[in-house]
C-alpha positions as MATLAB code, in Angstrom:
seq = 'IVSNSWKLISYNENEFIKELSIYYQADKLTTIGNIFNISQGALLGVKNIFKITFNEFELLKESERKLFRPIITCNSTKSGRLVITEYCWFPYNKDGIIFQTEEELNDIEFYQNALLPNKEILSKRKGISQWWGLTRPRNWQFSKKPRLYSNRFGNSNSFVFDQVGNCIIEEGNAFLPKKDFNTKDFYFYLACFSSNIFDKLLSIYSKQLAGGKWYDLGNKNIKNIPIPNINNDHLKNSDVYLKMFELGKELESGNSFVKPVIDDILKSYFYPYR';
ca = [
      35.341   23.320   22.882;
      31.568   22.417   23.380;
      29.034   24.749   21.669;
      27.906   27.918   23.828;
      30.515   26.590   26.631;
      33.795   27.529   27.780;
      34.624   23.985   28.124;
      37.540   22.357   26.452;
      36.946   18.572   25.664;
      39.195   15.649   24.548;
      39.606   14.523   20.787;
      37.125   11.442   21.426;
      34.882   13.532   23.188;
      34.708   15.630   20.076;
      34.205   12.977   17.876;
      31.552   11.510   20.072;
      29.471   15.105   19.615;
      30.091   15.014   15.850;
      28.558   11.527   15.661;
      25.367   12.785   17.610;
      24.344   14.768   14.442;
      23.368   11.477   12.643;
      20.782   11.108   15.714;
      19.662   14.524   15.770;
      19.078   14.421   11.906;
      16.759   11.278   12.565;
      14.723   13.140   15.274;
      15.996   10.466   17.912;
      17.847   13.006   19.856;
      16.948   16.593   20.881;
      18.282   18.469   24.304;
      16.983   18.729   27.843;
      16.158   22.339   26.962;
      13.717   21.222   24.345;
      12.055   18.820   26.655;
      12.154   20.566   30.002;
      12.199   23.780   31.925;
      14.681   23.127   34.667;
      13.287   25.171   37.971;
      15.205   25.876   41.061;
      13.565   24.359   44.290;
      12.535   26.387   47.434;
      14.861   28.409   49.538;
      13.516   27.974   53.157;
      15.539   31.038   54.517;
      16.230   29.835   58.185;
      18.005   26.671   58.616;
      16.128   23.764   60.301;
      13.143   25.871   61.527;
      10.644   24.871   58.877;
      11.652   21.205   58.896;
      10.358   18.337   60.798;
      11.523   14.584   60.824;
       9.178   11.942   59.617;
       8.293   10.799   63.291;
       7.455   14.402   64.107;
       4.973   14.764   61.245;
       3.555   11.376   62.370;
       2.687   13.060   65.906;
       0.764   16.123   64.211;
      -2.765   16.394   64.241;
      -4.572   15.480   60.997;
      -5.702   18.947   60.462;
      -1.790   20.200   60.877;
      -0.420   17.670   58.335;
      -1.905   19.186   55.345;
       0.173   22.081   55.992;
       3.429   19.973   55.570;
       4.877   18.493   52.510;
       7.244   15.737   52.061;
      10.737   17.673   51.361;
      13.390   16.195   48.809;
      16.942   17.099   49.814;
      20.419   16.018   48.849;
      19.848   12.922   51.002;
      16.352   11.968   49.151;
      18.158   10.677   45.968;
      19.231    7.154   45.918;
      20.026    6.224   42.176;
      16.518    6.583   41.057;
      14.745    5.609   44.335;
      13.060    8.353   46.504;
      13.880    8.397   50.159;
      11.797   10.925   52.419;
      12.987   11.496   55.861;
      11.863   14.968   56.592;
       8.583   17.172   55.919;
       8.574   20.978   55.590;
       5.947   23.624   56.676;
       4.344   24.648   53.566;
       1.326   26.986   54.265;
       0.307   27.240   50.666;
      -2.232   25.830   48.127;
      -2.627   26.074   44.513;
      -3.705   29.788   44.849;
      -0.748   30.794   47.015;
      -0.343   31.384   50.959;
      -3.161   30.260   53.011;
      -2.826   32.524   56.052;
      -2.798   36.096   55.300;
      -2.689   37.216   58.772;
      -0.774   36.093   61.885;
      -3.897   35.678   63.842;
      -5.018   32.856   61.618;
      -2.136   30.883   62.938;
      -3.003   31.009   66.581;
      -4.556   27.637   66.835;
      -1.794   25.928   65.088;
       0.693   23.879   67.451;
       3.740   24.319   65.183;
       3.196   27.933   64.795;
       3.230   28.423   68.535;
       5.991   25.744   69.311;
       8.607   26.370   66.327;
       7.488   29.676   64.145;
       6.523   32.125   67.149;
       9.797   31.575   69.179;
      11.627   32.429   65.931;
       9.772   35.269   64.750;
      12.332   37.681   65.160;
      14.918   35.946   63.068;
      12.289   35.136   60.351;
      11.125   38.468   60.100;
      14.813   39.722   59.424;
      14.710   37.733   55.745;
      14.777   40.172   52.892;
      12.128   40.034   50.161;
       9.198   38.179   52.153;
       5.543   39.114   52.228;
       4.654   37.051   55.341;
       7.518   36.162   58.018;
       5.697   32.756   58.512;
       6.122   31.779   54.940;
       9.110   30.259   53.243;
      11.529   32.887   51.520;
      11.376   31.358   48.136;
       8.596   28.691   47.980;
       8.626   28.743   44.067;
       4.861   29.147   42.635;
       5.367   25.941   40.693;
       5.550   24.044   43.757;
       1.951   25.348   44.965;
       0.279   22.732   42.803;
       0.799   18.897   43.523;
       1.863   17.161   40.132;
       4.087   14.076   39.518;
       7.490   15.573   38.942;
      11.013   14.601   37.944;
      13.767   16.052   40.399;
      17.464   16.168   40.774;
      19.960   17.467   43.416;
      21.385   20.776   42.756;
      24.932   19.023   42.334;
      25.480   15.332   41.480;
      25.401   12.855   38.806;
      23.480    9.998   37.435;
      22.454    8.854   40.813;
      20.963   12.303   41.902;
      17.489   11.895   40.010;
      14.291   10.774   41.259;
      10.456   10.703   40.203;
       7.714   11.720   42.604;
       4.627   10.017   41.020;
       2.474   10.896   43.963;
       3.301   14.468   43.224;
       3.064   15.704   46.816;
       6.672   16.456   47.231;
       8.496   19.753   47.013;
      12.328   20.033   46.706;
      14.835   22.304   48.569;
      17.376   23.973   46.427;
      17.665   21.141   43.878;
      15.910   21.048   40.449;
      12.672   20.425   39.069;
      12.184   19.278   35.286;
       9.036   20.635   34.176;
       7.959   19.244   31.048;
       7.233   21.683   28.118;
       4.489   19.395   26.729;
       1.915   17.081   28.548;
       3.780   13.952   29.861;
       2.187   10.668   31.221;
       3.571    8.518   33.832;
       5.573    6.487   31.410;
       7.175    9.464   30.068;
       8.663   10.299   33.418;
      10.003    6.872   34.182;
      11.627    6.759   30.702;
      13.661    9.903   31.434;
      14.312    8.942   35.097;
      15.980    5.744   33.401;
      17.803    8.100   30.908;
      19.167   10.314   33.471;
      20.233    7.503   35.800;
      22.242    5.793   33.330;
      26.301    5.787   33.133;
      26.033    7.228   29.676;
      24.482   10.414   31.179;
      27.524   10.601   33.536;
      29.518   10.725   30.432;
      27.398   13.561   28.921;
      27.527   15.363   32.255;
      31.455   15.095   31.914;
      31.598   16.705   28.362;
      28.704   19.299   28.878;
      28.465   20.271   32.591;
      30.851   21.841   35.110;
      32.590   19.557   37.248;
      33.116   20.088   40.745;
      36.169   19.588   42.909;
      36.439   16.155   44.771;
      35.138   13.597   42.343;
      32.573   13.062   39.609;
      30.051   15.649   40.623;
      28.546   18.083   38.132;
      26.343   21.225   38.426;
      22.765   19.924   37.334;
      21.375   23.636   36.888;
      19.804   24.701   33.733;
      22.708   26.519   32.529;
      25.019   23.546   32.356;
      22.775   20.867   31.338;
      20.300   22.436   28.880;
      22.156   21.258   25.769;
      22.827   17.535   26.873;
      21.387   15.715   24.103;
      18.693   12.983   25.340;
      16.162   10.907   23.727;
      13.236   12.664   21.814;
      10.130   11.642   23.676;
       8.068   13.788   21.212;
       9.056   11.396   18.401;
       5.983    9.325   17.748;
       7.915    6.389   16.361;
       9.665    6.244   19.846;
       6.467    6.502   21.785;
       5.181    3.530   19.868;
       8.350    1.340   20.192;
       9.485   -1.381   22.441;
      12.509    0.386   23.514;
      10.149    3.057   25.184;
       8.366    0.149   26.972;
      11.566   -1.216   28.274;
      13.051    2.033   29.441;
       9.653    2.854   31.341;
      10.038   -0.645   32.993;
      13.628    0.063   33.904;
      12.790    3.385   35.338;
      10.227    1.686   37.561;
      12.951   -0.694   38.505;
      15.280    2.055   39.682;
      12.467    3.677   41.649;
      12.072    0.301   43.305;
      15.613    0.141   44.464;
      17.174   -2.000   41.780;
      20.109   -0.030   40.540;
      21.562   -3.432   38.891;
      19.570   -2.361   35.753;
      21.974    0.434   34.863;
      23.879   -1.552   32.633;
      20.959   -2.697   30.807;
      19.741    0.877   30.262;
      23.212    1.649   29.002;
      22.995   -0.930   26.530;
      19.647    0.237   24.955;
      20.870    3.796   24.947;
      23.991    2.884   23.018;
      21.797    0.650   20.655;
      19.521    3.355   19.836;
      20.252    6.678   20.705;
      24.048    7.461   21.237;
      27.430    6.485   19.322;
      28.794    3.236   20.680;
      31.944    4.318   22.289;
];
C-alpha cells in the first residue's frame, strides 16, 4: 500500500518505490507538495454566461478587453502546448473586484448584453458578494504571473505553462511555487510532468478514473509524488537542468515527440530504470 494512501500496488511498483529512497537521500528527489502549493481554479457559477469566444473578444472595445482574461479549460492543454479559444469576464485587479456598485457597469456592453439579462439567475448563487462577479474567482488569480497549470483530471498530456501570466484557469489546478521560480524552473517541471514516467507515477500514487488512463490531478492525490528537486543547487547548475528546460520549451511549441528524450533523462538521473 502506498504511504498515506488507500491504494494497493503491485510488487514491481513497490520495489520501484523502495529504490526511490536512494534518490531522496541524495537530494535528487523531493515531493510535489514540497515544491508547489496546488490550488483549484475558478468556479464561474453559471455555465457559459461569463465566457466569450476568441472572435467575440476581438470585437470588444479596447477598454473592455482589459476586463477579460484568457481562460484555460480542459480543451486548452495539448501535451504541453497551451491553446486558448475562450476568454472569461474577470472584473478584478490585484486588489480584488473593480466594480463595487452596479451603476459603475452601465457603460459596459458586456454588462448590457450578457450580464444584465441574466441578473436573476446570477443573483441566486450562494456565497457571492456581487452578482456580476464570478462565484469563486480565487484570490491568487487576481495578480498576473507566469504559472504552471493542469486539468482537474488527466495525465501527462494535461499540463501547460502560461509564460505571459495573463491566463486564469477554470476548475483545473495551478501549481504555485513555494519558493521563487525563474522561467527555466517552470519549463523544467513542464517537461517532468509531461513525461511518460509521470504517467507511471500517477498510476502508483493517484486515483485512476474509469474509462482509461486518467487520474485525479488534485493536491490530495499527487502531493506525495516524487519529482526532481529544483532546490538542489547542484541540479540548477547542471547540463541536465538546461536540457530539461529546452525540452519543456519544445513541448510548449507543440513538439510532443521529445517525450521519449525526457524519459531517458529522467531515468538516467532521477528515477530507477525499470
